[in-house]
Coordinates of C-alpha atoms in Angstrom, one line a residue:
M1 CA 100.4 100.0 58.3
S2 CA 103.2 97.8 59.3
F3 CA 105.9 97.2 61.9
Q4 CA 108.8 97.7 61.2
T5 CA 112.4 96.3 62.9
P6 CA 113.7 98.8 65.1
I7 CA 117.0 101.1 64.4
T8 CA 119.4 102.8 66.5
I9 CA 119.4 106.8 67.2
M10 CA 123.2 106.6 65.3
D11 CA 120.9 106.0 62.5
A12 CA 117.7 108.0 62.7
V13 CA 119.9 111.2 63.8
Q14 CA 121.9 109.8 60.3
M15 CA 119.0 110.0 58.1
I16 CA 117.7 112.9 59.7
Y17 CA 121.2 114.8 58.7
R18 CA 120.6 113.5 55.3
K19 CA 117.6 114.7 54.9
E20 CA 115.5 110.8 54.4
Y21 CA 113.6 112.3 57.1
L22 CA 111.5 115.2 57.1
L23 CA 108.5 117.1 58.4
P24 CA 105.3 117.4 56.3
A25 CA 103.5 120.6 56.9
I26 CA 100.9 119.6 59.5
Q27 CA 104.0 118.9 61.8
R28 CA 103.6 122.2 64.4
E29 CA 107.1 123.6 65.3
F30 CA 109.4 122.4 68.3
V31 CA 108.5 123.2 71.0
W32 CA 110.7 121.4 74.0
D33 CA 112.9 123.5 75.7
A34 CA 116.2 122.4 77.5
E35 CA 114.9 120.1 80.7
Q36 CA 112.9 118.1 78.3
I37 CA 115.8 117.4 76.2
E38 CA 118.0 116.2 79.3
R39 CA 115.0 114.8 80.7
L40 CA 114.7 112.7 77.4
F41 CA 118.5 111.5 77.9
D42 CA 118.1 110.5 81.4
S43 CA 115.4 108.3 80.5
L44 CA 117.1 106.5 77.8
M45 CA 120.2 106.2 79.5
R46 CA 118.1 104.8 82.7
D47 CA 116.5 102.3 80.2
Y48 CA 113.1 103.7 80.3
P49 CA 110.8 103.8 77.1
I50 CA 110.4 106.4 75.3
G51 CA 107.5 105.8 73.2
S52 CA 107.1 104.6 69.3
F53 CA 107.3 106.5 66.1
L54 CA 104.8 107.0 63.6
F55 CA 106.3 107.2 59.8
W56 CA 105.0 107.8 56.3
K57 CA 106.5 106.9 53.1
V58 CA 105.9 109.7 51.0
R59 CA 106.9 107.8 46.9
K60 CA 108.7 109.6 45.0
E61 CA 106.4 110.2 42.7
Q62 CA 104.0 112.0 45.8
I63 CA 106.6 114.5 46.7
K64 CA 105.4 117.5 44.6
E65 CA 101.6 116.8 46.0
Y66 CA 103.2 117.7 49.7
Q67 CA 105.2 120.3 51.6
F68 CA 107.8 119.3 53.3
Y69 CA 110.4 120.7 55.9
E70 CA 113.9 120.1 57.5
F71 CA 114.0 119.3 61.2
V72 CA 116.0 122.5 63.4
R73 CA 119.6 121.8 64.3
N74 CA 120.9 124.8 66.1
Y75 CA 117.9 126.0 67.6
H76 CA 117.6 129.7 68.8
E77 CA 114.5 131.0 70.5
R78 CA 114.6 134.4 69.4
D79 CA 116.6 133.6 65.6
N80 CA 116.1 130.2 64.4
R81 CA 112.8 128.4 65.6
R82 CA 111.7 127.8 62.3
N83 CA 112.4 124.2 60.5
P84 CA 113.7 125.5 56.6
K85 CA 111.9 124.1 54.0
A86 CA 113.2 120.8 52.1
D87 CA 114.2 120.7 48.9
V88 CA 112.4 117.3 47.9
G89 CA 113.5 117.6 43.7
G90 CA 115.8 114.4 43.9
E91 CA 114.6 110.7 42.8
D92 CA 114.2 108.8 45.8
D93 CA 111.1 108.4 48.1
I94 CA 111.1 110.7 51.6
T95 CA 109.9 109.0 54.9
A96 CA 107.8 112.1 56.5
I97 CA 107.3 111.6 60.8
L98 CA 103.4 111.5 61.5
D99 CA 104.8 110.7 65.2
G100 CA 107.7 111.5 67.2
Q101 CA 109.0 115.5 65.8
Q102 CA 109.7 116.5 69.5
R103 CA 111.7 113.5 70.2
L104 CA 113.7 113.2 66.9
T105 CA 114.4 116.9 67.0
A106 CA 115.5 116.7 70.8
L107 CA 117.7 114.0 69.9
Y108 CA 118.9 115.4 66.2
I109 CA 119.3 119.1 68.3
A110 CA 121.9 116.8 71.5
L111 CA 124.1 114.8 68.7
K112 CA 124.5 117.4 65.7
G113 CA 123.4 120.8 66.6
S114 CA 122.9 123.0 69.8
Y115 CA 120.4 125.0 71.7
S116 CA 120.1 128.7 72.4
Y117 CA 117.4 130.2 75.2
K118 CA 117.2 133.5 77.0
L119 CA 118.8 134.2 79.6
P120 CA 116.5 135.7 82.4
R121 CA 116.0 138.9 83.1
K122 CA 117.8 140.1 80.1
R123 CA 116.6 141.8 77.1
W124 CA 114.9 139.7 73.8
D125 CA 117.0 142.7 71.0
N126 CA 120.4 141.7 73.1
D127 CA 122.2 138.5 71.0
K128 CA 124.1 138.5 74.2
A129 CA 120.6 136.7 76.6
F130 CA 121.1 134.0 73.4
P131 CA 124.3 131.8 74.6
E132 CA 124.7 129.2 72.3
R133 CA 124.4 125.8 74.7
H134 CA 125.8 122.4 73.8
L135 CA 124.4 119.2 75.6
Y136 CA 126.8 118.0 78.3
L137 CA 127.2 114.7 80.3
N138 CA 129.2 114.6 84.0
L139 CA 130.6 111.7 84.4
L140 CA 131.6 112.3 87.6
K141 CA 127.9 112.0 89.7
E142 CA 125.2 110.8 89.1
N143 CA 122.8 113.4 89.5
D144 CA 120.9 114.6 93.1
E145 CA 118.3 115.3 91.8
A146 CA 115.4 112.9 93.4
D147 CA 113.8 112.8 89.3
M148 CA 116.7 112.6 87.8
D149 CA 120.0 109.8 87.8
Y150 CA 122.5 111.2 85.2
E151 CA 123.4 115.2 85.4
F152 CA 122.1 116.1 81.7
K153 CA 122.9 119.9 81.0
F154 CA 123.2 122.3 77.9
L155 CA 126.2 124.5 78.9
T156 CA 127.6 126.9 76.6
T157 CA 132.0 126.0 76.0
E158 CA 133.1 128.3 78.7
E159 CA 130.6 126.7 81.7
A160 CA 132.0 123.3 80.3
E161 CA 135.5 123.7 80.8
Q162 CA 135.3 124.9 83.9
K163 CA 136.9 122.8 85.8
S164 CA 135.8 120.6 89.5
G165 CA 136.1 117.7 91.1
D166 CA 132.8 117.2 90.6
F167 CA 132.6 117.2 87.2
H168 CA 134.0 116.2 84.0
W169 CA 131.6 117.7 81.3
F170 CA 131.7 115.5 78.2
K171 CA 130.1 117.0 74.8
V172 CA 127.1 114.3 74.5
S173 CA 127.5 114.8 70.4
E174 CA 131.2 113.8 70.4
I175 CA 129.9 110.2 71.1
M176 CA 128.5 110.0 67.7
D177 CA 132.1 109.3 66.5
M178 CA 132.6 107.1 68.4
K179 CA 131.9 104.5 66.3
E180 CA 133.4 101.6 67.7
E181 CA 132.6 100.4 70.7
H182 CA 136.8 100.4 72.1
E183 CA 136.4 104.5 71.3
P184 CA 135.0 105.5 74.4
N185 CA 138.1 104.2 76.2
N186 CA 139.9 105.9 74.2
Y187 CA 138.5 109.4 76.2
L188 CA 138.6 107.5 78.5
I189 CA 142.5 107.0 79.2
G190 CA 142.5 110.8 77.9
N191 CA 140.6 112.4 80.2
I192 CA 139.7 110.8 83.1
F193 CA 141.9 107.8 83.9
N194 CA 145.3 109.9 84.0
Q195 CA 143.6 112.7 86.0
D196 CA 143.8 112.5 89.8
I197 CA 140.7 111.8 89.9
E198 CA 139.5 108.8 92.8
A199 CA 139.5 104.7 91.8
Q200 CA 135.1 105.4 91.8
S201 CA 134.9 108.1 90.3
Q202 CA 136.9 106.3 87.3
K203 CA 134.9 103.5 87.5
L204 CA 131.5 106.2 87.7
A205 CA 132.6 107.7 84.6
N206 CA 133.8 104.3 81.9
Q207 CA 130.1 103.2 83.4
I208 CA 128.1 106.3 82.3
L209 CA 130.5 107.2 78.8
Y210 CA 129.9 103.2 77.7
K211 CA 126.1 103.4 78.6
L212 CA 125.7 105.8 76.6
H213 CA 128.0 104.6 73.7
A214 CA 125.5 101.8 73.7
I215 CA 121.9 103.6 73.7
I216 CA 123.4 105.7 70.7
H217 CA 125.4 103.2 68.8
K218 CA 124.3 99.5 69.9
D219 CA 120.9 99.5 71.9
K220 CA 117.9 99.4 68.7
I221 CA 116.0 101.9 70.8
I222 CA 113.7 103.6 67.4
N223 CA 110.8 101.5 67.4
Y224 CA 108.0 102.5 64.7
F225 CA 105.6 101.8 62.2
L226 CA 105.4 102.6 58.9
E227 CA 102.5 104.3 56.6
T228 CA 102.7 103.6 53.4
D229 CA 99.2 105.2 52.1
D230 CA 99.2 107.9 49.6
D231 CA 96.1 109.4 50.7
L232 CA 96.1 112.8 52.2
D233 CA 93.1 112.4 54.6
K234 CA 93.5 109.2 55.8
V235 CA 97.4 110.3 57.1
L236 CA 95.6 113.3 58.2
N237 CA 93.4 111.4 60.4
I238 CA 96.1 109.3 61.3
F239 CA 97.6 112.3 62.4
I240 CA 94.7 113.6 64.5
R241 CA 94.8 110.6 66.6
V242 CA 98.2 109.8 67.4
N243 CA 98.9 114.3 68.1
S244 CA 95.5 114.2 70.3
G245 CA 97.2 112.2 73.3
G246 CA 100.3 114.2 73.6
T247 CA 100.2 118.4 73.3
E248 CA 97.3 119.5 72.6
L249 CA 96.8 119.1 68.3
N250 CA 96.9 122.6 66.9
Y251 CA 95.2 122.8 64.4
S252 CA 96.6 126.0 62.8
D253 CA 99.1 123.7 61.7
L254 CA 96.4 121.6 59.8
L255 CA 95.6 124.7 57.8
L256 CA 98.7 125.2 56.9
S257 CA 99.3 122.2 55.5
I258 CA 96.5 122.2 53.4
A259 CA 96.9 125.9 52.1
T260 CA 99.8 125.4 51.1
A261 CA 98.3 122.7 49.1
Q262 CA 95.5 124.7 47.7
W263 CA 96.9 128.2 47.8
E264 CA 97.9 128.7 44.1
K265 CA 99.9 131.8 44.0
R266 CA 102.0 131.5 47.3
D267 CA 103.7 129.1 50.1
A268 CA 100.9 129.3 52.7
R269 CA 103.4 128.2 55.4
E270 CA 106.4 130.7 54.3
E271 CA 103.7 133.8 54.3
I272 CA 102.6 133.4 57.7
T273 CA 105.1 132.5 59.6
R274 CA 107.6 134.7 57.6
F275 CA 104.8 137.9 58.5
V276 CA 104.4 136.5 62.2
D277 CA 107.5 137.3 62.7
E278 CA 107.5 141.1 61.1
I279 CA 104.7 142.3 63.5
N280 CA 106.4 140.5 66.3
N281 CA 109.3 142.8 65.8
I282 CA 107.3 146.0 65.3
G283 CA 107.2 148.6 68.2
A284 CA 108.6 147.3 71.1
G285 CA 108.1 143.6 70.4
F286 CA 105.2 141.9 70.0
N287 CA 104.6 137.8 70.6
F288 CA 102.1 137.0 67.8
N289 CA 101.3 133.4 66.6
K290 CA 100.2 131.6 63.3
D291 CA 97.0 131.0 65.3
F292 CA 95.8 134.8 65.5
I293 CA 97.2 135.1 61.8
L294 CA 95.2 132.5 60.7
K295 CA 92.0 133.4 63.1
S296 CA 92.6 136.9 61.4
A297 CA 92.7 136.1 58.1
L298 CA 89.3 133.8 58.9
V299 CA 87.6 137.0 60.1
L300 CA 88.7 139.7 58.0
S301 CA 87.8 137.5 54.8
D302 CA 84.4 137.4 56.0
I303 CA 84.5 133.7 56.1
R304 CA 80.5 132.8 58.0
D305 CA 82.3 129.7 60.7
I306 CA 85.3 131.1 62.2
R307 CA 86.4 128.3 64.6
F308 CA 89.3 125.7 64.1
K309 CA 87.7 123.1 62.3
V310 CA 89.7 121.0 59.8
D311 CA 86.1 120.9 58.2
N312 CA 86.1 124.9 58.0
F313 CA 89.7 124.6 56.0
N314 CA 88.5 123.9 52.7
S315 CA 89.6 124.7 49.6
Y316 CA 87.7 127.7 49.2
N317 CA 88.0 129.2 52.1
M318 CA 91.7 129.1 51.7
L319 CA 91.9 130.3 48.1
T320 CA 89.6 133.1 49.3
I321 CA 92.1 134.1 51.8
E322 CA 94.8 133.3 49.5
N323 CA 93.4 136.2 47.4
N324 CA 92.1 138.3 50.6
W325 CA 95.6 137.7 51.1
D326 CA 97.9 141.4 50.8
E327 CA 95.0 143.1 52.0
I328 CA 94.6 141.0 55.1
T329 CA 98.5 141.4 56.4
E330 CA 98.1 145.1 55.7
A331 CA 94.9 145.7 58.0
I332 CA 97.0 143.3 60.6
R333 CA 100.3 145.8 60.0
L334 CA 98.7 149.0 60.4
T335 CA 96.6 147.8 63.6
V336 CA 100.0 146.3 65.3
N337 CA 101.6 149.6 64.4
L338 CA 98.5 151.3 65.8
V339 CA 98.4 149.6 68.9
S340 CA 102.0 149.9 69.7
G341 CA 101.6 153.7 69.2
F342 CA 99.2 153.4 71.9
G343 CA 102.1 151.8 74.2
Y344 CA 101.6 148.5 74.5
S345 CA 104.0 145.6 73.7
R346 CA 103.9 141.7 74.2
D347 CA 104.1 142.8 77.7
T348 CA 100.8 144.8 77.8
L349 CA 98.9 143.1 74.9
T350 CA 96.6 140.5 77.6
S351 CA 95.0 139.4 74.5
N352 CA 96.2 139.1 70.6
N353 CA 92.5 138.7 69.3
A354 CA 91.5 141.9 70.9
L355 CA 93.8 143.4 67.7
I356 CA 91.2 141.4 65.5
P357 CA 88.0 144.0 65.3
I358 CA 90.4 146.7 65.0
A359 CA 91.5 145.1 61.7
Y360 CA 88.6 144.1 60.2
Y361 CA 87.6 148.1 60.8
L362 CA 90.2 149.5 59.0
L363 CA 89.9 147.0 56.2
S364 CA 86.5 148.0 55.7
K365 CA 87.3 151.9 55.7
G366 CA 90.0 151.0 53.0
L367 CA 93.2 151.2 55.0
P368 CA 93.7 154.8 54.3
H369 CA 97.1 154.9 54.4
N370 CA 97.3 158.2 56.8
F371 CA 95.7 156.5 59.5
L372 CA 97.9 156.7 62.2
T373 CA 99.4 160.5 61.9
S374 CA 96.3 162.8 60.3
S375 CA 94.2 164.3 62.7
N376 CA 91.3 163.6 60.2
H377 CA 91.7 160.4 62.2
M378 CA 92.1 161.1 65.9
K379 CA 88.7 161.2 67.1
D380 CA 88.5 157.6 65.0
R381 CA 91.8 156.9 66.7
K382 CA 90.8 157.7 70.3
K383 CA 87.9 155.6 70.1
I384 CA 90.1 152.7 69.1
R385 CA 92.5 153.4 71.9
Y386 CA 89.4 152.9 74.5
W387 CA 87.7 150.0 72.6
L388 CA 91.5 148.1 73.4
I389 CA 91.9 149.7 76.6
I390 CA 88.4 148.1 78.8
S391 CA 87.9 145.2 76.2
L392 CA 91.5 143.8 77.3
L393 CA 90.5 145.6 81.2
K394 CA 87.3 143.5 81.0
K395 CA 88.8 140.2 79.3
V396 CA 86.7 140.3 76.8
F397 CA 88.6 137.6 74.6
G398 CA 89.1 135.3 77.3
G399 CA 86.9 131.9 76.7
H400 CA 84.8 131.7 74.0
S401 CA 85.8 134.7 71.9
D402 CA 84.8 133.5 68.7
N403 CA 81.3 134.6 69.7
V404 CA 82.6 137.8 70.9
L405 CA 84.2 138.1 67.0
R406 CA 81.4 137.0 65.1
A407 CA 79.0 139.5 67.6
L408 CA 81.5 142.2 66.1
R409 CA 82.3 141.7 62.9
E410 CA 77.8 142.2 63.0
V411 CA 78.4 145.6 64.0
L412 CA 81.7 146.1 62.5
A413 CA 80.2 145.3 58.6
N414 CA 77.8 147.9 58.8
K415 CA 81.0 150.5 57.0
N416 CA 80.8 152.4 60.2
A417 CA 81.9 156.3 59.1
E418 CA 83.7 156.2 62.7
F419 CA 84.3 153.1 64.8
P420 CA 81.1 152.1 66.2
L421 CA 81.9 152.1 70.2
S422 CA 78.8 152.7 71.4
D423 CA 77.3 149.9 68.8
I424 CA 79.8 147.4 70.4
I425 CA 78.9 148.2 74.1
Y426 CA 75.2 148.1 73.4
K427 CA 76.0 144.7 71.3
L428 CA 78.3 142.8 74.1
K429 CA 76.0 143.7 76.7
G430 CA 74.2 139.9 76.5
I431 CA 77.7 138.5 75.4
K432 CA 80.7 139.8 77.8
P433 CA 79.5 143.7 78.9
I434 CA 82.3 145.9 78.6
T435 CA 80.6 148.7 81.3
F436 CA 82.3 149.3 84.6
N437 CA 80.2 148.9 87.9
D438 CA 81.8 150.3 91.2
E439 CA 83.5 147.4 92.6
E440 CA 85.5 147.0 89.0
I441 CA 86.7 149.8 89.2
D442 CA 87.8 149.2 92.9
D443 CA 89.5 146.2 92.0
L444 CA 91.4 147.9 89.7
F445 CA 93.3 149.1 92.5
F446 CA 94.6 145.5 92.8
L447 CA 96.7 145.6 90.0
R448 CA 100.4 145.6 90.8
Y449 CA 104.0 146.5 88.6
G450 CA 104.1 144.1 86.7
S451 CA 100.9 143.2 85.2
G452 CA 100.0 144.0 81.5
Y453 CA 96.8 145.2 83.0
T454 CA 98.2 147.7 85.1
F455 CA 99.5 149.2 81.5
S456 CA 96.2 149.3 81.0
T457 CA 94.5 151.1 83.3
L458 CA 97.4 153.5 83.9
A459 CA 96.4 153.8 79.6
L460 CA 93.3 155.0 81.0
L461 CA 94.3 157.9 83.5
Y462 CA 97.3 159.3 80.4
P463 CA 95.5 159.6 77.5
W464 CA 97.9 162.5 76.8
V465 CA 101.0 160.3 76.5
D466 CA 102.9 160.3 73.5
Y467 CA 105.0 157.0 73.1
R468 CA 107.2 157.7 71.1
N469 CA 108.9 159.5 74.1
N470 CA 109.5 156.0 76.0
F471 CA 107.5 156.4 78.5
Q472 CA 107.7 153.6 81.2
I473 CA 105.9 152.5 84.5
D474 CA 107.5 154.3 87.5
H475 CA 107.4 153.5 91.4
I476 CA 106.3 157.4 92.2
F477 CA 108.0 156.2 96.2
P478 CA 111.2 153.8 94.6
K479 CA 110.6 150.4 95.4
S480 CA 114.1 150.3 97.3
Y481 CA 112.8 152.1 99.8
F482 CA 110.5 148.6 101.4
T483 CA 112.3 146.0 102.7
E484 CA 111.4 145.0 106.1
A485 CA 114.8 146.2 107.7
K486 CA 114.3 149.6 105.8
L487 CA 110.7 150.4 107.2
R488 CA 112.2 149.2 111.1
K489 CA 115.1 151.4 111.3
R490 CA 112.1 154.6 110.4
N491 CA 110.4 153.6 113.1
F492 CA 107.0 152.6 111.9
S493 CA 104.8 150.6 113.6
R494 CA 104.0 147.1 112.8
E495 CA 100.5 148.0 110.8
K496 CA 102.9 150.7 109.0
I497 CA 105.2 148.4 108.2
E498 CA 102.6 145.2 106.7
F499 CA 100.5 148.5 104.5
C500 CA 104.3 149.6 102.7
L501 CA 104.7 146.3 101.8
Q502 CA 101.4 145.5 100.8
N503 CA 100.8 149.0 98.9
Y504 CA 104.3 149.9 97.3
N505 CA 103.9 147.3 94.3
C506 CA 100.3 148.5 93.2
L507 CA 98.4 151.0 90.9
A508 CA 98.1 154.1 93.7
N509 CA 102.0 154.3 93.0
L510 CA 102.4 154.3 89.8
Q511 CA 102.7 156.5 87.3
L512 CA 103.6 156.7 83.3
L513 CA 107.6 158.6 83.2
Q514 CA 109.3 159.7 80.4
G515 CA 111.8 156.8 80.0
G516 CA 115.4 159.5 80.1
V517 CA 113.2 161.2 83.2
N518 CA 112.6 157.8 84.8
Q519 CA 116.2 156.9 84.8
E520 CA 116.8 160.5 86.5
K521 CA 114.7 159.5 89.3
S522 CA 115.2 156.3 89.8
N523 CA 116.7 155.4 93.8
I524 CA 115.3 159.8 94.6
D525 CA 113.2 160.5 97.8
F526 CA 110.3 161.6 95.5
K527 CA 109.5 164.5 97.1
Q528 CA 113.2 165.4 96.8
W529 CA 113.1 164.6 92.9
L530 CA 110.1 166.5 92.7
Y531 CA 111.4 170.0 93.8
Q532 CA 114.6 169.8 91.8
M533 CA 112.5 168.9 89.0
Y534 CA 110.3 171.1 89.2
P535 CA 110.8 174.2 91.5
N536 CA 109.0 176.5 89.8
D537 CA 105.7 176.4 92.1
Q538 CA 103.4 176.6 88.8
E539 CA 104.9 173.7 87.2
R540 CA 104.9 171.7 89.8
K541 CA 101.4 172.0 90.3
D542 CA 101.1 171.0 87.0
F543 CA 102.5 168.0 86.7
M544 CA 100.8 167.1 89.8
N545 CA 97.1 167.6 88.4
K546 CA 98.8 165.4 85.5
N547 CA 100.2 162.3 87.9
Y548 CA 97.2 162.1 90.4
I549 CA 99.6 163.9 93.2
P550 CA 97.7 164.9 95.9
D551 CA 98.6 168.1 97.5
I552 CA 99.6 167.0 101.3
N553 CA 103.1 165.9 103.1
L554 CA 105.0 163.4 100.1
S555 CA 107.9 161.8 102.5
L556 CA 107.4 158.6 102.8
D557 CA 106.2 158.6 106.8
N558 CA 103.0 159.7 105.1
F559 CA 103.1 156.9 103.1
D560 CA 99.6 155.9 104.2
E561 CA 98.1 158.7 103.8
F562 CA 99.2 159.1 100.1
I563 CA 97.6 156.5 98.9
K564 CA 94.5 156.7 100.1
E565 CA 94.5 160.2 98.8
R566 CA 95.6 159.4 95.2
K567 CA 93.3 156.4 94.9
K568 CA 90.5 158.8 95.4
L569 CA 91.9 161.2 92.7
M570 CA 92.4 158.2 90.1
K571 CA 89.4 156.5 91.1
D572 CA 87.3 159.8 90.8
E573 CA 89.0 160.0 87.0
L574 CA 88.3 156.5 86.3
E575 CA 84.2 156.9 86.8
T576 CA 84.3 159.7 84.7
I577 CA 86.4 157.7 81.8
L578 CA 84.0 154.7 82.6
K579 CA 80.6 156.1 82.5
N580 CA 81.0 158.8 80.2
P581 CA 84.3 158.0 77.9
F582 CA 82.6 160.4 75.2

């Protein structure tokens, strides 16, 4: 390894653009957010060091032995997070990036591409939630934030075009075309100096733009070491060492690198990333990642040691996973569809690993094609549903989940005719008990709206719900009623106001309601809605029984009594379910 002559950012970005700089498969995906990129450019403008880089020279004769990927240029949080596979069939050597991928990708996106992240409170399936943004620099004003001197922002074109005396947004990528030192002056003459802008601001704009031009085109900022050894083991060791000080090294990326080289018929990285995208789009959507797939693959392939250790990622294990790949993916796919039918999604599935034992069980049963719908499997589905809910509520997979997965695999490996819920409960007694005592049941009532655990608790109380009808969590007494000002207008005492504000979001004021009905209910007074919706006494009584509504005064004035009485009804049912599930 040797230290090389530093190069400019312009040189580095052009090398990426010409695909002379590539990423080995051991590299993780790009994980920086927009603010991190903005801060990187602020550091550059302030002449802060941004660290050295480590490159790996791969001779053209060795290129075919490895897998390489291009840099992400136009990042999209939903649709384009993956690095495209590189075509390395050329006649030239390439340079692979061992350390500095995040920084180089940040530079490339800012100077050649775009960054689209999701707007808050927008749905993931809404294309307009991900507007395309480019990096801009305000030439007229220094940053007001204490830890940043320059105002870099990712903006849409519309945002950047808004006029203000305090702002002139310069699109940072345009600096790439200003190769000569005089060219920034042309921009300033056409956009700043001929405007009604104070002399001090014009001077500041001149300083900022020329500084940006210098750090991109002139200053040799990219300091790097070059490794020329062809030994993959050495390169892997170097990679682990240099990455251990930054974001924690994800061994699944090492596994992908090795598997890609060792799988004989498939491209491991492409298969796994494609499958992750597929199952994340099932139902209302999930948040699975490569780690989940690879952990599942280790468990479902009956590989003895399921820890993410480089030593376990040997060729025998990798080929075992490849040979079982179709069955593994079908088991996971079937499992995700099953739990989606239970009403779970990215917001409510609080542990992805809870699905692995279910997938193992379904694989051991031969992946019955009608498992999701056949009445012959109804009892099994109920047991699996119960296991999933209590394993999530008890946080069985928090901490050292490998011990739990190994123990569960021992139970499930017995080719059980039915899901062995009783055996699982017994097996986990000494590891992660999944039974509930009275205190733990009481603790469930501290759960609040928005928590994934709240959904799991309601799912226990509503076993009859068919989630194909889009059931949603509803505030029985509308949450819009619970502001201090509105409660004071009702002449509630201070004590009662505090009780209302503490409890309107709690479990005892929540129910599962069909989506369309929930929208119609909206902010209507609960008692008024109940009698309008169910004018028939028997139908109204049935609804109240199914939803644990106490037969008391249902006005908002009686909210404290309602919470107390409904909690009693719900607790009685939870005790019955959790202490005598089947």
